[in-house]
PDB file of C-alpha atoms in Angstrom:
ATOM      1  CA  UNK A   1      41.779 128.212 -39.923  1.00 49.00           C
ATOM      2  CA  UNK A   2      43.702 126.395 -42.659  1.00 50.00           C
ATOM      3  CA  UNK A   3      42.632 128.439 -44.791  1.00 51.00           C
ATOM      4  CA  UNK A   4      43.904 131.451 -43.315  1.00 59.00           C
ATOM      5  CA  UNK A   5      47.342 129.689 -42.607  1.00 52.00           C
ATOM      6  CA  UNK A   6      47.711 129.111 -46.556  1.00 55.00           C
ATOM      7  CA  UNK A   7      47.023 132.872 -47.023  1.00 63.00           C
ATOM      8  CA  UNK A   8      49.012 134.672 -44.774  1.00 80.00           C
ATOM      9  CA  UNK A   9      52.308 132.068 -44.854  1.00 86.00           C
ATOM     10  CA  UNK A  10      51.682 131.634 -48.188  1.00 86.00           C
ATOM     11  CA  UNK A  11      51.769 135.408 -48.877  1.00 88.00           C
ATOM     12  CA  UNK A  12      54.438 135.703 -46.668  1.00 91.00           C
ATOM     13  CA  UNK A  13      56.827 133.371 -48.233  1.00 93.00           C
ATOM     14  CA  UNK A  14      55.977 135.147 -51.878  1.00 92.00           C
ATOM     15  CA  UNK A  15      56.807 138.220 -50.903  1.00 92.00           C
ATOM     16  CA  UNK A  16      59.831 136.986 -49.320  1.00 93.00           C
ATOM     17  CA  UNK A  17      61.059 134.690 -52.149  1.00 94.00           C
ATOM     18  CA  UNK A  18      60.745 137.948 -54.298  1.00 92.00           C
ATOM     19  CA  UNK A  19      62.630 140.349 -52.128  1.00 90.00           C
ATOM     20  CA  UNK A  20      65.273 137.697 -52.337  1.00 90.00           C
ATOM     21  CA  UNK A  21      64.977 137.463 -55.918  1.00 90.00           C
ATOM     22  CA  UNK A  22      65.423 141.088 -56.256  1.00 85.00           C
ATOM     23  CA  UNK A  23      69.276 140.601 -55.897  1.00 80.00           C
ATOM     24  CA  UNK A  24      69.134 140.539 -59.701  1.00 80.00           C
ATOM     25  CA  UNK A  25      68.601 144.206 -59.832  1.00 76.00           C
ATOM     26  CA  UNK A  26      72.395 145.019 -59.071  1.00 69.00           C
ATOM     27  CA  UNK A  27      74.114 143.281 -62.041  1.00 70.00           C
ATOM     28  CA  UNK A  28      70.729 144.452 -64.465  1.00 67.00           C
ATOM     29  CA  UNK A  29      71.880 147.942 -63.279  1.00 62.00           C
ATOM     30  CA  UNK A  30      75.683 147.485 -64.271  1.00 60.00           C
ATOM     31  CA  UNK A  31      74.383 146.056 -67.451  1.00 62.00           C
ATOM     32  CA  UNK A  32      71.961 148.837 -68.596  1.00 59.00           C
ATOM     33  CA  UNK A  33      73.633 152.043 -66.543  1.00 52.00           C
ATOM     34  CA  UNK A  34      77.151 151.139 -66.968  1.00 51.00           C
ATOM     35  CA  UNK A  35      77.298 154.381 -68.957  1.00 51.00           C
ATOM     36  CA  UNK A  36      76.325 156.504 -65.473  1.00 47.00           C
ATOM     37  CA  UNK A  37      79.590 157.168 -63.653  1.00 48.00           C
ATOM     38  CA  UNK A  38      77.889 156.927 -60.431  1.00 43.00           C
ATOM     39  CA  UNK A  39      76.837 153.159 -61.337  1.00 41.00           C
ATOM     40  CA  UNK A  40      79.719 152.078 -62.978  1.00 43.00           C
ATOM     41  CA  UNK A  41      82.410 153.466 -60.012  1.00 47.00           C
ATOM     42  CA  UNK A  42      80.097 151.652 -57.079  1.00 45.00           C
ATOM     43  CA  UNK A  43      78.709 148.479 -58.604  1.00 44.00           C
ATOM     44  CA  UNK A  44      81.288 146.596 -60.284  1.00 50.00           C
ATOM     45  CA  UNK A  45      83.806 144.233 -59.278  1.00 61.00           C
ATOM     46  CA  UNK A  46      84.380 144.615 -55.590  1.00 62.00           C
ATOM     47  CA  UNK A  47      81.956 146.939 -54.608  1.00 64.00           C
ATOM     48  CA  UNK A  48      78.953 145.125 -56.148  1.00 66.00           C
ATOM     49  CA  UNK A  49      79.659 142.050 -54.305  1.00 69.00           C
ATOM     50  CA  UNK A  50      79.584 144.268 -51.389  1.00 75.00           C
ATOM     51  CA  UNK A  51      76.254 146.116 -53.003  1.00 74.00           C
ATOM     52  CA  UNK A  52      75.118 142.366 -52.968  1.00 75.00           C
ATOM     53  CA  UNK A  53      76.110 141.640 -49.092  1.00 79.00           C
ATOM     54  CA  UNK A  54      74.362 145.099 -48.351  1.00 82.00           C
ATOM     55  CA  UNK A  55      70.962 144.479 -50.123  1.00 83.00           C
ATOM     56  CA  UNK A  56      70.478 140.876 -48.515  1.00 84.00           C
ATOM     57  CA  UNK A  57      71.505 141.983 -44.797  1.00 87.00           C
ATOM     58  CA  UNK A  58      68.981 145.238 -45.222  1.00 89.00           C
ATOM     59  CA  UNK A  59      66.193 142.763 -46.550  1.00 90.00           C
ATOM     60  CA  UNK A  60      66.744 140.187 -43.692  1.00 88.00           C
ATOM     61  CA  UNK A  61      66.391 143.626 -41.307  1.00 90.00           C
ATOM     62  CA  UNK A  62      63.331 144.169 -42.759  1.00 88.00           C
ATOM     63  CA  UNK A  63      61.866 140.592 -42.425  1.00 91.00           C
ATOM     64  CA  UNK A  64      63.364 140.483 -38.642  1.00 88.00           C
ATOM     65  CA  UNK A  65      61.433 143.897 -38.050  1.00 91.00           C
ATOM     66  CA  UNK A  66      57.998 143.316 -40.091  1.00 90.00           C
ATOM     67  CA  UNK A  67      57.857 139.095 -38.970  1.00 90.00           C
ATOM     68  CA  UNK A  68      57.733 137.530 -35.754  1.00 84.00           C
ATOM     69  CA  UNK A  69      58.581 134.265 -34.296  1.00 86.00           C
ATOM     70  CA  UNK A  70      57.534 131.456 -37.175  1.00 88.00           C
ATOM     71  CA  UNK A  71      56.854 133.868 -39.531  1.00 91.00           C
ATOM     72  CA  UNK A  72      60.057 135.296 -39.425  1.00 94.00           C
ATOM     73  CA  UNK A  73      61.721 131.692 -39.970  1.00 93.00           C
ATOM     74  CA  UNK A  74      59.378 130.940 -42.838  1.00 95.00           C
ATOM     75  CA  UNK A  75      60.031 134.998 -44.344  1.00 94.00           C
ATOM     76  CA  UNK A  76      64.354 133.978 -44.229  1.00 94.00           C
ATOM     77  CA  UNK A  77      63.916 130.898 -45.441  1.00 95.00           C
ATOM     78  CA  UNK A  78      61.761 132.099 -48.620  1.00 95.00           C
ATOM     79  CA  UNK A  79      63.807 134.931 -48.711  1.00 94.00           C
ATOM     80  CA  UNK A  80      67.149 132.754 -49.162  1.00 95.00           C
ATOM     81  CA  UNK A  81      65.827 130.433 -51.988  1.00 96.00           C
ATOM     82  CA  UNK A  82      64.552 133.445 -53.878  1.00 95.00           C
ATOM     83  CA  UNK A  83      68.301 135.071 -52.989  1.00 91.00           C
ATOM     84  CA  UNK A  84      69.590 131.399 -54.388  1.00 93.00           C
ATOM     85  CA  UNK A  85      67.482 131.418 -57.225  1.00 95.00           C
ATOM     86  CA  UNK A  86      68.372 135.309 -58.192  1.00 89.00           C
ATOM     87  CA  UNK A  87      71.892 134.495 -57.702  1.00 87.00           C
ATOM     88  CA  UNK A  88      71.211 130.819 -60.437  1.00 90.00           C
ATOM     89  CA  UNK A  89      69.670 133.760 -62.824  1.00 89.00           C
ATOM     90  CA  UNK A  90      72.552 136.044 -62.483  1.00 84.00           C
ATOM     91  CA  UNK A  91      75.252 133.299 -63.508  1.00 87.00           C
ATOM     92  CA  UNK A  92      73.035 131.812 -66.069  1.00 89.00           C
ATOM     93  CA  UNK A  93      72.180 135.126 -68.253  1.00 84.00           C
ATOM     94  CA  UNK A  94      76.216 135.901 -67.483  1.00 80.00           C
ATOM     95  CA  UNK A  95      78.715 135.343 -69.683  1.00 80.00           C
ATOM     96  CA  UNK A  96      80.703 133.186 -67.940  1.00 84.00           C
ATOM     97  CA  UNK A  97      81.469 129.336 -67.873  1.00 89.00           C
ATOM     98  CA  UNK A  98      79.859 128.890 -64.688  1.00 92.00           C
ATOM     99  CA  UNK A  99      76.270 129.016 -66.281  1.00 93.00           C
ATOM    100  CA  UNK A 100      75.347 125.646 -65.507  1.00 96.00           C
ATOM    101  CA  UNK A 101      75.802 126.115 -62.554  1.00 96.00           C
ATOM    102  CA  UNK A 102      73.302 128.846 -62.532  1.00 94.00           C
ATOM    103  CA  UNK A 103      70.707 126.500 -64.115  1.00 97.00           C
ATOM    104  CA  UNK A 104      71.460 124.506 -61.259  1.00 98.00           C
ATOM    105  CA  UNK A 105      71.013 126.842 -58.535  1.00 96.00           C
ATOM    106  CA  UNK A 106      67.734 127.898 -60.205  1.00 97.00           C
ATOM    107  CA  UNK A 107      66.600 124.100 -60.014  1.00 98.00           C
ATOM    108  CA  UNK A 108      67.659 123.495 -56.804  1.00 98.00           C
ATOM    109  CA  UNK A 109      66.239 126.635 -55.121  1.00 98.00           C
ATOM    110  CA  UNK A 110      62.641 126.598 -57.123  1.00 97.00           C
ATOM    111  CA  UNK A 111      62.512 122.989 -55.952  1.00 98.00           C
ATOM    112  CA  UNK A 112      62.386 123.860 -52.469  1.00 97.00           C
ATOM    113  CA  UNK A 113      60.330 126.836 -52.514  1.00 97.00           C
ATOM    114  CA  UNK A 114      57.636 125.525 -54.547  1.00 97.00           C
ATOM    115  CA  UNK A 115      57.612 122.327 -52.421  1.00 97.00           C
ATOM    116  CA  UNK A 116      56.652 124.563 -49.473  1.00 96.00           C
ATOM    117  CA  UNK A 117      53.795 127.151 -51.752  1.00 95.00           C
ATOM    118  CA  UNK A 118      52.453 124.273 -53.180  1.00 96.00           C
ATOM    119  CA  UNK A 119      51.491 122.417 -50.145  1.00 95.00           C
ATOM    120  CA  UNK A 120      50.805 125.807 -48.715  1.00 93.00           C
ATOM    121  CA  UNK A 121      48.186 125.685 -51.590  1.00 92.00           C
ATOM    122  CA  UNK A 122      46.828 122.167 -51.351  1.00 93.00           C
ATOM    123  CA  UNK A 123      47.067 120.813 -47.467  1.00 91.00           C
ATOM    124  CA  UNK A 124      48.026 124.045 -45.517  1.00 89.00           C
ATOM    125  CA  UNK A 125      46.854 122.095 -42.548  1.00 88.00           C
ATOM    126  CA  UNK A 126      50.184 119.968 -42.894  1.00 89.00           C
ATOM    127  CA  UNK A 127      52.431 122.815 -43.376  1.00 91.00           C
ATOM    128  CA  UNK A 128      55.446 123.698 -41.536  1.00 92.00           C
ATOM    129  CA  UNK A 129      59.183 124.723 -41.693  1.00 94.00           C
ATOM    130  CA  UNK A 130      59.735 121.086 -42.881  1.00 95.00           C
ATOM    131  CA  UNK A 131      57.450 121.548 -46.125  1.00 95.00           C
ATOM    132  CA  UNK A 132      60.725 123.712 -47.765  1.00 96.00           C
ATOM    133  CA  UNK A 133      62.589 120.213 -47.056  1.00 95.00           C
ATOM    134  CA  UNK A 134      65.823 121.886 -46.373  1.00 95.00           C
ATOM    135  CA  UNK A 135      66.798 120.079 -43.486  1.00 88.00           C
ATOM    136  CA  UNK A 136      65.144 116.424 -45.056  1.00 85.00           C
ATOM    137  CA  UNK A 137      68.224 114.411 -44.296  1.00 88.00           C
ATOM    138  CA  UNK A 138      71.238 114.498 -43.056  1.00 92.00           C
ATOM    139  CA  UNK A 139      72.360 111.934 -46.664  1.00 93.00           C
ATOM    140  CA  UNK A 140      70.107 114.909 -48.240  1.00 94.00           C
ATOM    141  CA  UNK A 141      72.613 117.334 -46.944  1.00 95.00           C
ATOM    142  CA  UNK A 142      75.561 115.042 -47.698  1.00 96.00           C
ATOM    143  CA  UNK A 143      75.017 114.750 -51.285  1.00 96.00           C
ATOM    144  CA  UNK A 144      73.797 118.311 -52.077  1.00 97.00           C
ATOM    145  CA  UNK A 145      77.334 119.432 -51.201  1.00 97.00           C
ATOM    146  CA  UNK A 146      79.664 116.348 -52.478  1.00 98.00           C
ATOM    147  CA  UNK A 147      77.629 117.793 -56.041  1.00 98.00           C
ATOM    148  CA  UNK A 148      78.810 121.017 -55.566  1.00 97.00           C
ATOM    149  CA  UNK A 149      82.641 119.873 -54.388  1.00 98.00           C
ATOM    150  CA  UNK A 150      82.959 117.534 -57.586  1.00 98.00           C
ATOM    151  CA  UNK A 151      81.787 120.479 -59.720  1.00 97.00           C
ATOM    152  CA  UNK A 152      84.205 122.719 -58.373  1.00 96.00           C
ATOM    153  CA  UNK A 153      87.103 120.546 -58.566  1.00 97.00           C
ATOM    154  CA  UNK A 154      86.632 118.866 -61.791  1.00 96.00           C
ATOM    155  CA  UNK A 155      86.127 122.116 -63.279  1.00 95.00           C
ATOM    156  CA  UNK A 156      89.796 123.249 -61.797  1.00 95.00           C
ATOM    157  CA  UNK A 157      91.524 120.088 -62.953  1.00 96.00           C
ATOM    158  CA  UNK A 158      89.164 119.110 -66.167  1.00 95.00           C
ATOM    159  CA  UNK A 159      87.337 122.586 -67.067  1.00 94.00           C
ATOM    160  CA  UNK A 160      86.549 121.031 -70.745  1.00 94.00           C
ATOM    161  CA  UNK A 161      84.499 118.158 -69.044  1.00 94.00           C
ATOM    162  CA  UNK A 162      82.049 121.077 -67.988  1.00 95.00           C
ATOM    163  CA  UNK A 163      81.414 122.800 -71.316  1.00 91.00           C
ATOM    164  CA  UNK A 164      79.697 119.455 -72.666  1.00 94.00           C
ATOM    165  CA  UNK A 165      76.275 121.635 -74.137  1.00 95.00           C
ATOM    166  CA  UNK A 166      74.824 119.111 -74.698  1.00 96.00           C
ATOM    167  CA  UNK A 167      74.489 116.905 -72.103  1.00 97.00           C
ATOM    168  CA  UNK A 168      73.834 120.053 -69.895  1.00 97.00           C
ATOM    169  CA  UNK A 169      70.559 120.487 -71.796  1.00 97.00           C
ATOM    170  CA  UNK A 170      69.640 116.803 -71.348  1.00 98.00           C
ATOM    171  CA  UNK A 171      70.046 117.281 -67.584  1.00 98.00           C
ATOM    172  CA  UNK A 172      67.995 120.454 -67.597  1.00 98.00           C
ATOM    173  CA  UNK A 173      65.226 118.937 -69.900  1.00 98.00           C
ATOM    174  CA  UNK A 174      64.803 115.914 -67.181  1.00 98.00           C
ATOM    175  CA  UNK A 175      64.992 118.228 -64.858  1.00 98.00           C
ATOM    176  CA  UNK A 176      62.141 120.658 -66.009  1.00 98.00           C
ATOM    177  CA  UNK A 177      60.159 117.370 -66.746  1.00 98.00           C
ATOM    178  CA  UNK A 178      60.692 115.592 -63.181  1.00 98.00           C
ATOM    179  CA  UNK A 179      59.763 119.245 -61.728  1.00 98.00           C
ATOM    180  CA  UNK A 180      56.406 119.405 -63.431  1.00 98.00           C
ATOM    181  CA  UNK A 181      55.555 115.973 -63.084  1.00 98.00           C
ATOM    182  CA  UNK A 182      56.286 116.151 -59.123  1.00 98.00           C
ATOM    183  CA  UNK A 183      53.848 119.410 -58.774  1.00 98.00           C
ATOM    184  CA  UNK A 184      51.201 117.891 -61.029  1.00 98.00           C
ATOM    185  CA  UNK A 185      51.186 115.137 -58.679  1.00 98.00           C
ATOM    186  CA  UNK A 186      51.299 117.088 -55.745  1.00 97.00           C
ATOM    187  CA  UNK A 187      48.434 119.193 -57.044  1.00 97.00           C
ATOM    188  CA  UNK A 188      46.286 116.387 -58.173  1.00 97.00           C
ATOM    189  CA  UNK A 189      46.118 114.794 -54.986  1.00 96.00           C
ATOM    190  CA  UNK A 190      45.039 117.724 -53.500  1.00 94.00           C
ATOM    191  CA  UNK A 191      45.055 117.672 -49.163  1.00 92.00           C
ATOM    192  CA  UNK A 192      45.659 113.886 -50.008  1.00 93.00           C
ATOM    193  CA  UNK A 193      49.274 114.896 -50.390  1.00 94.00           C
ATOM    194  CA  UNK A 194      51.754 114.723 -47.236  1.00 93.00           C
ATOM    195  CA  UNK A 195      55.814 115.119 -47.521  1.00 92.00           C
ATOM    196  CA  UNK A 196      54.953 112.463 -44.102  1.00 90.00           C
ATOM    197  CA  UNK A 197      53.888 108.408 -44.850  1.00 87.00           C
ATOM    198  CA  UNK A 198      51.013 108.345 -43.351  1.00 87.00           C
ATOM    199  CA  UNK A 199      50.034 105.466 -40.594  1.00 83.00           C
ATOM    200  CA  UNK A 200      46.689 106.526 -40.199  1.00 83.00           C
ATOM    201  CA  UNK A 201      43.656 107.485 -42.641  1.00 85.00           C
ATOM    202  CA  UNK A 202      41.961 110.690 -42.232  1.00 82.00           C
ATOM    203  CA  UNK A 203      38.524 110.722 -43.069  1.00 81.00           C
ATOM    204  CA  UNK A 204      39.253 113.143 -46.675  1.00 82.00           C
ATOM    205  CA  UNK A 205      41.853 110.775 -47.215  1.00 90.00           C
ATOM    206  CA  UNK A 206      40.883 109.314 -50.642  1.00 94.00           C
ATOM    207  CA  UNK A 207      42.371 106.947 -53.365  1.00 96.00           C
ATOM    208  CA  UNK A 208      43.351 108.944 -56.725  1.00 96.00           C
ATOM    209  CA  UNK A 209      44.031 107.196 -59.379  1.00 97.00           C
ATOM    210  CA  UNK A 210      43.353 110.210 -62.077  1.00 96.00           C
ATOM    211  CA  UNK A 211      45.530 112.625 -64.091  1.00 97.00           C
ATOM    212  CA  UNK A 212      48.978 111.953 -63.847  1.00 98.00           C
ATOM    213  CA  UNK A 213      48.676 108.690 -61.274  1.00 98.00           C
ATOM    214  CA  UNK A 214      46.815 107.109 -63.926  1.00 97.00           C
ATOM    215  CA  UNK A 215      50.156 106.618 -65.507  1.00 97.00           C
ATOM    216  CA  UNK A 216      52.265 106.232 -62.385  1.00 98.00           C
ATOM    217  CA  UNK A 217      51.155 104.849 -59.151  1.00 97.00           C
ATOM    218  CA  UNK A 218      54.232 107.041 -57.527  1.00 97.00           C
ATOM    219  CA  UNK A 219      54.491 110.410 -59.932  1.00 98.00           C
ATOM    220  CA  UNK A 220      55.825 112.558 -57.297  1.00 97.00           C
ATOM    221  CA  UNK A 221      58.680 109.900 -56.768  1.00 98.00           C
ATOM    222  CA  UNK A 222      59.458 109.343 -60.195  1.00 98.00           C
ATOM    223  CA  UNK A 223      59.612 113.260 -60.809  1.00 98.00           C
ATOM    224  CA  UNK A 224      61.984 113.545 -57.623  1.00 98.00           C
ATOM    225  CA  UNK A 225      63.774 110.956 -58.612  1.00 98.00           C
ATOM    226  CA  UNK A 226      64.225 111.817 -62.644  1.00 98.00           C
ATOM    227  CA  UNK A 227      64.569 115.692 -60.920  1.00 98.00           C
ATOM    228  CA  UNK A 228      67.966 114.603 -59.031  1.00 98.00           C
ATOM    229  CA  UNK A 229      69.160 112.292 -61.880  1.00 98.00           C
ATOM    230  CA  UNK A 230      69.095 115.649 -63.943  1.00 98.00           C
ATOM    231  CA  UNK A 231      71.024 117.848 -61.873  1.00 98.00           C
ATOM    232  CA  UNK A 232      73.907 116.174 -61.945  1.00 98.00           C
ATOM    233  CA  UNK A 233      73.222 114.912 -65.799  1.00 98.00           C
ATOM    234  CA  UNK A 234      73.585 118.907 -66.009  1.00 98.00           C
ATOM    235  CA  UNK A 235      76.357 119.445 -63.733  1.00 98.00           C
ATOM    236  CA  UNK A 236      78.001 116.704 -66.169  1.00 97.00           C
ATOM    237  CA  UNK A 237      79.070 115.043 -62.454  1.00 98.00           C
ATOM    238  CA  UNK A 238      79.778 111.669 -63.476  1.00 98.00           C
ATOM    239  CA  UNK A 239      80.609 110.167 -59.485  1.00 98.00           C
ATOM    240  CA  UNK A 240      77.507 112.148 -58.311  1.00 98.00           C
ATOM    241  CA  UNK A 241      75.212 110.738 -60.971  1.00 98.00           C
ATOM    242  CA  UNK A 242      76.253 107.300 -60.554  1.00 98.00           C
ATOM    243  CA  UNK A 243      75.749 107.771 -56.702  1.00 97.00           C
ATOM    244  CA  UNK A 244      72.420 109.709 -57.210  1.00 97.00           C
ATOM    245  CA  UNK A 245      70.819 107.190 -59.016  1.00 98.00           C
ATOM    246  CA  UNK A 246      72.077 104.768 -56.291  1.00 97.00           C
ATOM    247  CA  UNK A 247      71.080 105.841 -53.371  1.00 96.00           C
ATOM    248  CA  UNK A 248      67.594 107.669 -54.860  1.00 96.00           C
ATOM    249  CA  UNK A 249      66.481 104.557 -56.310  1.00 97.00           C
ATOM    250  CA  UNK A 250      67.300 102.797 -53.083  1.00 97.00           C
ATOM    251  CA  UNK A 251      65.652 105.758 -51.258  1.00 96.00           C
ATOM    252  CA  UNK A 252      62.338 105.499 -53.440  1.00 97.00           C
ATOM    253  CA  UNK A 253      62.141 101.844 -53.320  1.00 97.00           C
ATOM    254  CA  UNK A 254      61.795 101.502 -49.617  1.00 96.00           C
ATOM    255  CA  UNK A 255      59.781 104.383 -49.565  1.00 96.00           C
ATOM    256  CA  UNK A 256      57.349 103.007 -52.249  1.00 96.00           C
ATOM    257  CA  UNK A 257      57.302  99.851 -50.237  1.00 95.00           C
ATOM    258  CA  UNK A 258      56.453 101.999 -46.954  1.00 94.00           C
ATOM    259  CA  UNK A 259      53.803 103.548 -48.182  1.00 95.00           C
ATOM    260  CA  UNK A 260      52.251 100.651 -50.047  1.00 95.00           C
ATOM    261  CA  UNK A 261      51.365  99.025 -46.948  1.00 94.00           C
ATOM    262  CA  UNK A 262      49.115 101.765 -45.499  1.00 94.00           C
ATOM    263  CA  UNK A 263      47.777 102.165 -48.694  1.00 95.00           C
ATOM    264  CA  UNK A 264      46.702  98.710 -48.893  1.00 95.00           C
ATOM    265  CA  UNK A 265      45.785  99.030 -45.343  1.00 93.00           C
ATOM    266  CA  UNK A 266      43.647 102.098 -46.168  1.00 95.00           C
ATOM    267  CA  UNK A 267      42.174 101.366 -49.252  1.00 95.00           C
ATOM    268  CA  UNK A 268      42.071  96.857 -49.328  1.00 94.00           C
ATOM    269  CA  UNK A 269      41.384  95.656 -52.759  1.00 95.00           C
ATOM    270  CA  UNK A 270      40.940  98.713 -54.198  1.00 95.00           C
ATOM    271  CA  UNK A 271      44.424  99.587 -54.110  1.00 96.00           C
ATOM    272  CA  UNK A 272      45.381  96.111 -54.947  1.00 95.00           C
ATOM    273  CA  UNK A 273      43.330  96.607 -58.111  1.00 96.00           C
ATOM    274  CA  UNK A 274      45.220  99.885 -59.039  1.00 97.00           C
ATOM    275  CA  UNK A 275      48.387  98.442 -58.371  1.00 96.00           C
ATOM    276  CA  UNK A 276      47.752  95.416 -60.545  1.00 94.00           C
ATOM    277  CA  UNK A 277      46.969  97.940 -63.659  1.00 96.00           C
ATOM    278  CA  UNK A 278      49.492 100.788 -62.994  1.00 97.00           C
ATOM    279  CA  UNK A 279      53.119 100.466 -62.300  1.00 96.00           C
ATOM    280  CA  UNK A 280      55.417 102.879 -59.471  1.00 97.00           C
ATOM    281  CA  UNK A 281      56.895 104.512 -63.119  1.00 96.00           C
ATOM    282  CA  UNK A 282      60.411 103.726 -61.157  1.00 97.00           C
ATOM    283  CA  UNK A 283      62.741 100.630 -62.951  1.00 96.00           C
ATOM    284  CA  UNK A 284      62.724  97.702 -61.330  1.00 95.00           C
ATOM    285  CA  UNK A 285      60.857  98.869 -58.974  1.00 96.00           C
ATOM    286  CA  UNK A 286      57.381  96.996 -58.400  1.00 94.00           C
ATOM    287  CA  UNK A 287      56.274  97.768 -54.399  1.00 94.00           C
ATOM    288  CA  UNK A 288      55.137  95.827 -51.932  1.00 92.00           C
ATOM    289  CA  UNK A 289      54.311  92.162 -52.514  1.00 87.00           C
ATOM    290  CA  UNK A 290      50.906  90.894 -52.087  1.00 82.00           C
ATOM    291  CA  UNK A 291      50.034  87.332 -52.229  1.00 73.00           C
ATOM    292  CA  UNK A 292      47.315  86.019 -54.118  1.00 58.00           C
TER     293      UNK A 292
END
């Protein structure tokens, strides 16, 4: 049955994230078939925006008409990150000075997807609408947009302060890094995995210690966490950053102390063990305390 699940809402939300992606093939056209009247007089300016609005509203028809119910909610969703994503491609290979921005929207948008294929890949029995991790918080939410309003308005009043090369690539080199690190956690511990703490131990529920938690006892944390740091390192968003690394760090600390306990609880002084040779990979972060 779960096995079934990952294959159909996994192929689903594929084929979805590409039709969304496929927005790219309106400003490809202007750029190769400028020279065709036809293309040049109905896809620039104006009327590609509107070319834009057209293609996504026809696509969503589609989904609304092929997928039912659940489906249908996991098809838009997919469908709007790979729309997101195309639109983070389009500004990036542009030549404009919004293009890290674009890097960002790429980041952001392959984040969420692949949160929801890869546990579609490795637990499909814990997947659900909540695996994309859109709607994860309400401070989530909060923060996502105060990135995007200090971008906008520091580039009106300070549009040098965006242009900082350098720094951009920093940002987009931690987050690549805190990307892959998160997934190779995810897919090293396998079903094991759950976006949910869990309070009680299923009986596959095992303790890995291998691959990339032999260096951190937390790797999908610290890639989440070095993952956020980055996108505003790259939006060079100086209040953001300091209030990212704030509130994530608080975030991941009671998180990490959370879970601790029903590791311990699950796994007794085996865990204990683990944790005594492997740190979280988080600063100053240690976990829970146990006495001696």
């Amino acid at each position: 049955m779960a096995g079934s699940k990952l294959v159909l809402e996994g192929r689903i939300s594929i084929i979805s994230f590409i039709s969304g992606l496929g927005v790219i093939i309106i400003p490809l056209l202007v750029k190769f078939g400028a020279h065709i009247d036809w293309i040049f007089d109905y896809l620039t300016d104006v009327n590609g925006k509107i070319a834009i609005a057209v293609y996504i509203t026809v696509i969503n028809g589609f989904l609304l008409i092929i997928y039912k119910g659940p489906l249908y909610k996991v098809a838009v969703r997919a469908c709007f990150l790979g729309f997101a994503f195309g639109c983070g491609l389009i500004l990036s290979l542009a030549d404009t000075t919004w293009t890290h921005f674009g890097w960002y929207m790429c980041s952001l948008s392959f984040f969420h997807y692949s949160e929801y294929l890869v546990t579609a890949m490795i637990n499909p029995r814990s997947l659900s609408l909540d695996s994309f991790l859109l709607n994860h918080s309400v401070e989530y939410t909060v923060a996502a947009v105060s990135s995007w309003i200090e971008f906008t308005v520091e580039k009106l009043l300070i549009p040098e302060m965006k242009q900082m090369n350098w720094l951009c690539l920093v940002g987009l080199v931690m987050v690549l890094c805190g990307e892959g690190l998160r997934k190779a956690a995810m897919l090293t511990a396998g079903s094991n995995f759950n976006h949910i703490v869990q309070n009680e131990k299923a009986q596959s529920h095992v303790l890995v210690t291998t691959g990339v938690y032999a260096l951190f006892r937390h790797p999908s944390y610290v890639g989440w966490f070095y993952w956020s740091i980055g996108t505003q390192i790259m939006l060079c968003n100086p209040i953001c950053l300091l209030g990212y690394t704030i509130a994530s760090w608080r975030f991941f600390r009671e998180r990490i102390e959370e879970e601790e306990i029903s590791l311990i609880h699950f796994f007794g002084e085996d865990y204990i063990e683990y944790k005594k040779q492997v740190f979280t990979g988080l600063p100053f972060i240690s976990g829970i305390r146990v006495n001696s």
